[in-house]
Structures are given as structure tokens and as C-alpha cells.
Amino acid sequence: MKVLVANRGEIAIRIMRTCREMGFPTVAVYSDADRIAPHTRTADEAVFIGEPKAYLEIDTIINAAKRSGAQAVHPGYGFLSENAAFARAVEAAGLIFIGPRPETIEKAGDKLEARRIARDAGLPVLPGSDEQVPCELPLGFADSVQYPVLVKAAAGGGGRGIRLARSPEELEMMINAARLEACQAFDDDTVYLEPLIPEARHVEVQILGDGQGSVLVLGERECSIQRRRQKLIEESPAPGLPESTRQALYEAALRLGCALNYRSLGTVEFLLDSSGQIHFIEINPRIQVEHPVTEMVTGLDLVREQLALAETGHLRLKQEDIAARGAAIEARILAEDVEHDFLPASGAITYVKEPGGPFVRVDSALYTGMPVGTSYDSLLAKVIVWGEDREAAIARMRRVLPEFQISGVPTDLYFLLQLMESPAFLSGQFHTTYLDSFKPVLDPSPDLEREAAIAIALFAHNQREQTLPHSNGQSKPWRDAAWREQMKGML
Amino acid sequence: MNYTVKIGKNEYQIKVHHNRVVVDGEPVSSRLIRLNNNGLYLLRHDDRDVEVHIQEKEAGGVEVVIAGQRVVAHVDTPQRRERRKKEGPQAGTVVAPMPGLVVSVNVKEGEDVQQGQVLAVLESMKMQMQMRAPIEGRVTRVPTRNGAQVEKGALLVQIE
């Protein structure tokens, strides 16, 4: 089965690696901005697709698949992965779409529809209307809403198109802001309201289905450490989760998976409120950025299961084959400027040294010389560690993060390290709003800063000595002669 | 030779003469060993080696990565310091804080704006940012438009 990977960056490489292990030839697609990107050379062949936004063009990708003779298409995450029209076009072209059926993607993509299905399947769904916010707000609408309330794009994903309104006065402005962002991101400005759950945790359940009635639960992930609704640290298992809550989450995810007759990988996302109640929020019909933590605790290669299912139509696993062991944590290394309100940074990577050692995994597409631009997202790498328990995993992550050396652009590495050392994270007691109040220390530790200062002064001194002529103005021909003598036979 | 290394709000006075290094009056035994030609060095102390990556940036800036932390510093010699003039940013200048796409421009030249009013929306890497008026005043220049791709530091709106 020849597989075209309709993605870029670390996830494209990650998928291609499993393809290679399974003996499947791979095809990469690459844009103008990715002519020298590593995913292009990881594949057996590469097809040029044009402008940076070409990863979003259905026809372009289908043509590339046809031209290369690929039999299957893996969408990765982001880009076209949650686009039902794309999945449909892949299947219409006689190719295998490695993911859920198009109609499942369609249902999952309409968050309001997903809520209805979940409610019908008996899942606890957040209260609120399943109807969209009307274009013209009726008189008294703003006063009929309970605050604070989230305005969410029905076509949303990746944390986009979400705004928080704290009062009736703010509502219309936030609706407009969410609509604007949703329209630009998803070409659909439908929004709905969802009550804000204070002190909530974000816990999600990984499912895998065969599309023929069999659905497996592959454990949960805790993803409450988020900034601007972008996950930053994920772990499995969720710390301190009562076994009864865990079982309730698994049952709910299984029920929804069965209701959708789910095929391939999916993630059912829940909020856990302070009383321990679970609430369904949405289902993501694709592989997730944070899937490696599940792989680390279950010992399974999720992409391998996806590919095997796509090839044979059957799952290789049964629920009793799945057991989680130990704890895994993922940290997302982003090109962003912590000192300037976490703005995305751009530049070029001038040096990379990735960490290593036992039970450490780095998924990245980094290389020295890599341009970091604004065409794509700011994820540089993911670091995933495993330990026998959460404490061991945290200790390992604290060892690993300082080993990761990235020059050229600012990153969140030091921020992540401080998070790992914060009492709330260590105790496992944190909510989705934790980062709003978490204030990182911006300055490096005093010893390290002093060391850096010494290095810089010595560096500046070296540069100066090299560029200055010798103080006495004389050249040293004898030195050159001696050197030539030494190098004889080597030149 | 005397160097002033500025990191954040801290300043280090470092004297380097042959193999002698004095940091803020305290002698240290440190030297720098080049590991390759791409900026990788060993900072060797008496009893300890630390790997550092050092890279020159524009205008006397130097970037150092050490133990997973990135430090951007400015290094000055007394001569360089004298030459330099300080220039504060202008109060009514709104520039792009990052490279990105101008999603919307909400003001026109000649328009009066309030402090905090949203002048433009910028998008970069999945994130939208509202550019607000730093002062109250009249818009005198808007050298950008909807859909424009701007570099970091590009002037978006001038208010006087």
C-alpha cells in the first residue's frame, strides 16, 4: 500500500516512519515554503504542490496522489484532516482515506451536530442550546444568557474561533470577534454558546474503531495545561482521577464511538468540573498532536493500527490486549517569545541538539538552518518521556528539557521547565486556566546568566583579537612556514 | 580589554586580558574552546565544562544557548558605548510586533481615535492580535491594508 502523507513537519515524518517499518512506500507533498523541509526527504518520493497554502487544496492533493500512484492518503492533523469533502474526494478517486468515514468527519466537524449525537447516545453534554446564535440578536438575547459564557465556532478546531463573554455588554462584541476568526479560519461563521465551567480539567479519551461496530478505548489523556486554548503539556494517565470517573469517561467515549460506528482513530474530549462530573465537548476525528503519550503508556503504535486497519479492514487488537503501564508526559516546544507575551517568533534555527536517553522520544522536523516562518504553526518539536510513575516521568522531563539546545529563535523550553517544577503541576492539581495565573521567571538563573556573560565576553574578545591586526604590525612568516611544515602530506 | 555584557536588566563588567578574566572585580579561571566553526564552544572552568552555542546578532547582540536556556545579550566596549545614541520609541507609532498577515485595518487617515481603540487585527501562526491605539489622537498615516503581509517592526498606524 503506497501512502501519500498530506501533511508536513513532525507529523508527516512520524507517519512516514511507521509506513517504512511496515514496508509501505511513502509520498510526501511539499509547498514552496518546504522545498528543503525534512518531511520531503523522509518520503520515498515527493510531489511539489505549489504555494504554502496548497496543503489545504483538495484537488491539488488528490492530483498528487494520483500522479504518484499512491493507494492511500493519510491526512495527519490540521490542514485537511477534518475536512469531510477531502475524505470524500479521496474515496471518490478510488483511494483509501486513512481516517474516519467522511460522514463521521462531517458530523464531528459540526460541533452542534456532535452535541446532539452525543446527547442522543446518552453522554453528559454541557447545558446550552443546540441551536446556533442567530445573525441578528433578538431583543433581550444578551440578557437571557448566563455569564460567563463561551462563544464557540460550530466549525471550530484547534482552539480557534472561541471567545469568552463575561457580561451582556461584552456578548455582541465577542460574538462578532468569534465570527470573524471562524470565517477566516473555517469559512463558516456559525457560532454557538456554551457555559464556561470554572476550574475545569480537560480530559480526553483515545478511541480506535473498525467501522464495523467494534470500538476500543486506548486510555485517557490529561490536557489541561493550555495557553490561548492551545495545549502545551499533555499526559497519560490523568493524575488523581478517581477510578469511577475514569470508567465513566471510557464508557461515554465508547458509547459515542459505537453511535458513530467509528472507524480509525478518534479523540473524545471532555471537561471535568470541580465536583468530578464529566461533560462531553467535542470529538476530533483524526490523529492528535498528543497521541505519543498514549503510545508510550500502551506500548502501541497508533499509526500502525490505523494503517493496518486501512489495509485489511480489520483491527489487530481486542480491548483485552490493551493495558497501560506507567506515566507519559509530552511537552510542546514552540517558537515563541515568552518575554513578549508568547508571540510567535520567526528566524532561522542556527543550532539544534536534541535530548536523548532511556524512555525519551523527540518528534520533530528540526534541523540546523531551518527557517522558522509564519506560514505554518509554531510547533518546533514534541518531547515525550515515560516513567514507571508520574513522579519518575516528571523527573525525566526535568532532566530532558535542559538537554534540548535550540539556537536562533526564542522557544518555550525554559517556560516548560518552570511549569514542570511548579507546585500545582507536581501535585497534579491544575485546571485549564492554570496558565492565566502562572507567571514564569523570565530571567535565567543567576549562575547561568553569569556563566553566559563570561562566555559572551570571551567570545567578543576572540572576535576582536581575530579581526585586529597584530599590535606590532608585523606578519609572522616563520609561523606560517612552521604550520606548512607540520601539515605536509596532509594538504 | 573591558566588556560590558548586558543581559536583561543586569550588567556584567568583564575584563579580559590574555588568559585572565575578571568578572565584576572577581578573577575567574574560564576559557572558551572552539568545538566547531558553527558557533559551538566549550566554556571551560577549573573543574567543569559547559557546552555553549554562541551566535552574533545584529547591533552588538549576542545569542547564547546554555543548558536549554537562551540568553540574548548586548556586549559593549567603552568606545562603542560612547558612539551610540539612545532613541526612545515614538508614542503614537503602532508597529507589527511579529511578522504576519493584516486581517483588518479599522481606521483611516484623518480619523480621531481613543486610547485603547482597536486599530488593526494582525494574524500570525493561528493567533489573532488586536493592535490598539497607545494614545488618543488623530491617525496621520496608515501604510498598510487588509490582506497585507507585514514584517516585524513594520509601521501599521501612526497617531499624532
Coordinates of N, CA and C in Angstrom, one line a residue, chain A residues 255-355:
Chain A
R255 N -19.6 4.7 24.1 CA -20.9 4.9 23.6 C -21.0 5.8 22.4
L256 N -20.2 6.9 22.4 CA -20.2 7.8 21.3 C -19.6 7.1 20.1
G257 N -18.5 6.4 20.3 CA -17.8 5.7 19.2 C -18.7 4.7 18.6
C258 N -19.5 4.0 19.4 CA -20.4 3.0 18.8 C -21.6 3.7 18.1
A259 N -22.1 4.8 18.6 CA -23.2 5.5 18.0 C -22.7 6.0 16.6
L260 N -21.4 6.3 16.5 CA -20.9 6.8 15.2 C -20.4 5.7 14.3
N261 N -20.5 4.4 14.9 CA -19.9 3.3 14.2 C -18.5 3.7 13.7
Y262 N -17.7 4.2 14.7 CA -16.4 4.9 14.4 C -15.4 4.0 13.7
R263 N -14.7 4.6 12.7 CA -13.6 4.0 12.0 C -12.3 4.8 12.3
S264 N -11.2 4.0 12.5 CA -9.9 4.6 12.7 C -9.7 5.4 14.1
L265 N -8.8 6.3 14.2 CA -8.5 6.9 15.4 C -9.4 8.1 15.7
G266 N -9.8 8.3 16.9 CA -10.6 9.5 17.3 C -10.3 9.8 18.7
T267 N -10.6 11.1 19.0 CA -10.5 11.5 20.4 C -11.8 12.2 20.9
V268 N -12.3 11.7 22.0 CA -13.5 12.3 22.6 C -13.1 13.2 23.7
E269 N -13.4 14.4 23.6 CA -12.9 15.4 24.6 C -14.0 15.7 25.6
F270 N -13.6 15.8 26.9 CA -14.5 16.1 28.0 C -13.9 17.2 28.9
L271 N -14.8 17.8 29.5 CA -14.4 18.7 30.6 C -14.8 18.0 31.9
L272 N -14.0 18.1 32.9 CA -14.2 17.5 34.2 C -14.4 18.7 35.2
D273 N -15.6 18.9 35.8 CA -15.8 20.0 36.6 C -15.3 19.7 38.0
S274 N -15.4 20.8 38.9 CA -14.8 20.6 40.2 C -15.5 19.6 41.1
S275 N -16.7 19.3 40.7 CA -17.4 18.2 41.5 C -17.2 16.8 41.0
G276 N -16.3 16.8 39.9 CA -16.0 15.5 39.4 C -16.9 15.0 38.3
Q277 N -17.9 15.8 37.9 CA -18.8 15.5 36.8 C -18.1 15.6 35.5
I278 N -18.4 14.7 34.5 CA -17.8 14.9 33.2 C -18.9 15.5 32.2
H279 N -18.3 16.2 31.2 CA -19.2 16.9 30.2 C -18.5 16.7 28.9
F280 N -19.2 16.1 27.9 CA -18.7 16.0 26.6 C -18.6 17.4 25.9
I281 N -17.4 17.6 25.3 CA -17.4 18.9 24.5 C -17.3 18.6 23.0
E282 N -16.4 17.8 22.5 CA -16.4 17.5 21.1 C -15.6 16.2 20.8
I283 N -15.7 15.8 19.5 CA -14.9 14.6 19.1 C -14.0 15.1 18.0
N284 N -12.7 14.7 18.0 CA -11.8 15.0 17.0 C -11.5 13.8 16.1
P285 N -11.9 13.9 14.9 CA -11.8 12.7 14.0 C -10.5 12.5 13.3
R286 N -9.4 12.4 14.0 CA -8.1 12.4 13.4 C -7.1 12.0 14.5
I287 N -5.8 11.8 14.0 CA -4.8 11.6 15.0 C -4.5 12.9 15.7
Q288 N -4.2 12.9 17.0 CA -3.9 14.2 17.7 C -2.4 14.4 17.8
V289 N -2.1 15.7 18.0 CA -0.7 16.1 18.3 C -0.1 15.3 19.4
E290 N -1.0 15.1 20.5 CA -0.5 14.5 21.7 C -0.7 12.9 21.7
H291 N -0.9 12.3 20.6 CA -1.1 10.8 20.6 C 0.1 10.1 21.1
P292 N 1.4 10.6 21.1 CA 2.5 9.8 21.6 C 2.4 9.4 23.1
V293 N 1.7 10.2 23.9 CA 1.7 9.9 25.3 C 0.9 8.6 25.5
T294 N -0.2 8.4 24.6 CA -0.9 7.1 24.7 C 0.0 6.0 24.2
E295 N 0.8 6.3 23.1 CA 1.7 5.2 22.6 C 2.7 4.8 23.7
M296 N 3.2 5.8 24.5 CA 4.2 5.4 25.5 C 3.6 4.6 26.6
V297 N 2.4 4.8 27.0 CA 1.8 4.0 28.1 C 1.2 2.7 27.7
T298 N 0.7 2.7 26.4 CA 0.1 1.4 26.0 C 1.1 0.5 25.2
G299 N 2.3 1.1 24.8 CA 3.2 0.4 24.0 C 2.7 0.1 22.6
L300 N 1.7 0.8 22.2 CA 1.2 0.6 20.8 C 1.6 1.8 19.9
D301 N 1.8 1.4 18.6 CA 2.0 2.5 17.6 C 0.6 2.7 17.0
L302 N 0.1 3.9 17.3 CA -1.3 4.2 16.8 C -1.4 4.3 15.3
V303 N -0.4 4.8 14.7 CA -0.4 4.9 13.3 C -0.3 3.6 12.6
R304 N 0.4 2.6 13.2 CA 0.5 1.3 12.7 C -0.9 0.7 12.7
E305 N -1.7 0.9 13.8 CA -3.0 0.3 13.9 C -3.9 1.0 12.8
Q306 N -3.8 2.3 12.6 CA -4.5 3.0 11.6 C -4.2 2.4 10.2
L307 N -2.9 2.2 9.9 CA -2.5 1.7 8.6 C -3.0 0.3 8.4
A308 N -2.8 -0.6 9.4 CA -3.2 -2.0 9.3 C -4.7 -2.1 9.0
L309 N -5.5 -1.2 9.7 CA -6.9 -1.2 9.5 C -7.3 -0.8 8.1
A310 N -6.6 0.3 7.6 CA -6.8 0.8 6.3 C -6.5 -0.3 5.2
E311 N -5.5 -1.1 5.5 CA -5.1 -2.1 4.5 C -6.0 -3.3 4.5
T312 N -6.3 -3.8 5.7 CA -7.1 -5.0 5.8 C -8.5 -4.9 6.1
G313 N -8.9 -3.7 6.7 CA -10.3 -3.5 7.1 C -10.6 -4.1 8.4
H314 N -9.6 -4.7 9.1 CA -9.8 -5.2 10.4 C -8.8 -4.7 11.4
L315 N -9.3 -4.6 12.7 CA -8.3 -4.3 13.8 C -7.6 -5.5 14.2
R316 N -6.3 -5.3 14.5 CA -5.5 -6.4 15.0 C -5.7 -6.6 16.5
L317 N -6.3 -5.6 17.2 CA -6.3 -5.7 18.6 C -7.7 -5.9 19.1
K318 N -7.8 -6.4 20.3 CA -9.0 -6.5 21.1 C -8.9 -5.7 22.4
Q319 N -10.0 -5.3 23.0 CA -9.9 -4.5 24.2 C -9.0 -5.1 25.2
E320 N -9.0 -6.5 25.4 CA -8.2 -7.1 26.4 C -6.7 -7.1 26.1
D321 N -6.3 -6.7 24.9 CA -4.9 -6.6 24.5 C -4.3 -5.3 25.0
I322 N -5.2 -4.4 25.4 CA -4.8 -3.0 25.7 C -4.6 -2.8 27.2
A323 N -3.4 -2.5 27.6 CA -3.1 -2.2 29.0 C -2.1 -1.1 29.1
A324 N -2.4 -0.2 30.0 CA -1.5 1.0 30.2 C -0.5 0.7 31.3
R325 N 0.7 1.2 31.1 CA 1.7 1.0 32.2 C 2.5 2.3 32.4
G326 N 2.7 2.7 33.6 CA 3.5 3.8 33.9 C 2.8 5.1 33.5
A327 N 3.6 6.2 33.3 CA 3.1 7.5 33.0 C 3.9 8.1 31.9
A328 N 3.2 8.9 31.1 CA 3.9 9.6 30.0 C 3.5 11.0 30.0
I329 N 4.5 11.9 29.6 CA 4.2 13.3 29.5 C 4.8 13.8 28.2
E330 N 4.0 14.7 27.6 CA 4.5 15.4 26.3 C 4.6 16.9 26.6
A331 N 5.7 17.5 26.1 CA 5.8 18.9 26.2 C 6.0 19.4 24.7
R332 N 5.3 20.5 24.4 CA 5.4 21.0 23.0 C 6.4 22.2 23.0
I333 N 7.4 22.0 22.2 CA 8.4 23.0 22.0 C 8.0 24.0 20.9
L334 N 7.7 25.2 21.3 CA 7.2 26.2 20.3 C 8.2 27.3 20.1
A335 N 8.2 27.8 18.8 CA 9.0 29.0 18.6 C 8.2 30.2 19.0
E336 N 8.4 30.7 20.2 CA 7.6 31.8 20.7 C 8.4 32.6 21.7
D337 N 8.1 33.9 21.8 CA 8.8 34.8 22.7 C 8.1 34.9 24.0
V338 N 8.6 34.2 25.0 CA 8.0 34.2 26.3 C 8.0 35.6 26.9
E339 N 9.1 36.3 26.6 CA 9.2 37.7 27.2 C 8.3 38.7 26.5
H340 N 7.8 38.4 25.3 CA 6.9 39.3 24.7 C 5.5 38.7 24.5
D341 N 4.9 38.3 25.6 CA 3.5 37.8 25.6 C 3.4 36.5 24.7
F342 N 4.4 35.7 24.6 CA 4.3 34.5 23.8 C 4.0 34.7 22.3
L343 N 4.5 35.8 21.8 CA 4.2 36.0 20.4 C 5.0 35.0 19.6
P344 N 4.5 34.5 18.5 CA 5.2 33.6 17.6 C 6.5 34.2 17.1
A345 N 7.6 33.5 17.1 CA 8.8 34.1 16.7 C 9.2 33.5 15.3
S346 N 10.0 34.3 14.6 CA 10.5 33.8 13.3 C 12.0 34.0 13.2
G347 N 12.6 33.4 12.3 CA 14.0 33.4 12.2 C 14.6 32.2 11.6
A348 N 15.8 31.8 11.9 CA 16.3 30.6 11.4 C 17.0 29.8 12.5
I349 N 16.8 28.5 12.5 CA 17.4 27.7 13.6 C 18.9 27.6 13.2
T350 N 19.8 28.0 14.2 CA 21.2 28.0 13.9 C 21.9 26.9 14.6
Y351 N 21.2 26.2 15.5 CA 21.9 25.1 16.2 C 20.8 24.3 16.9
V352 N 20.9 23.0 16.7 CA 19.9 22.1 17.4 C 20.7 20.9 18.0
K353 N 20.4 20.6 19.3 CA 20.8 19.4 19.9 C 19.7 18.8 20.6
E354 N 19.2 17.6 20.1 CA 18.0 17.0 20.7 C 18.4 16.2 21.9
P355 N 17.5 16.1 22.9 CA 17.8 15.3 24.1 C 17.7 13.8 23.8

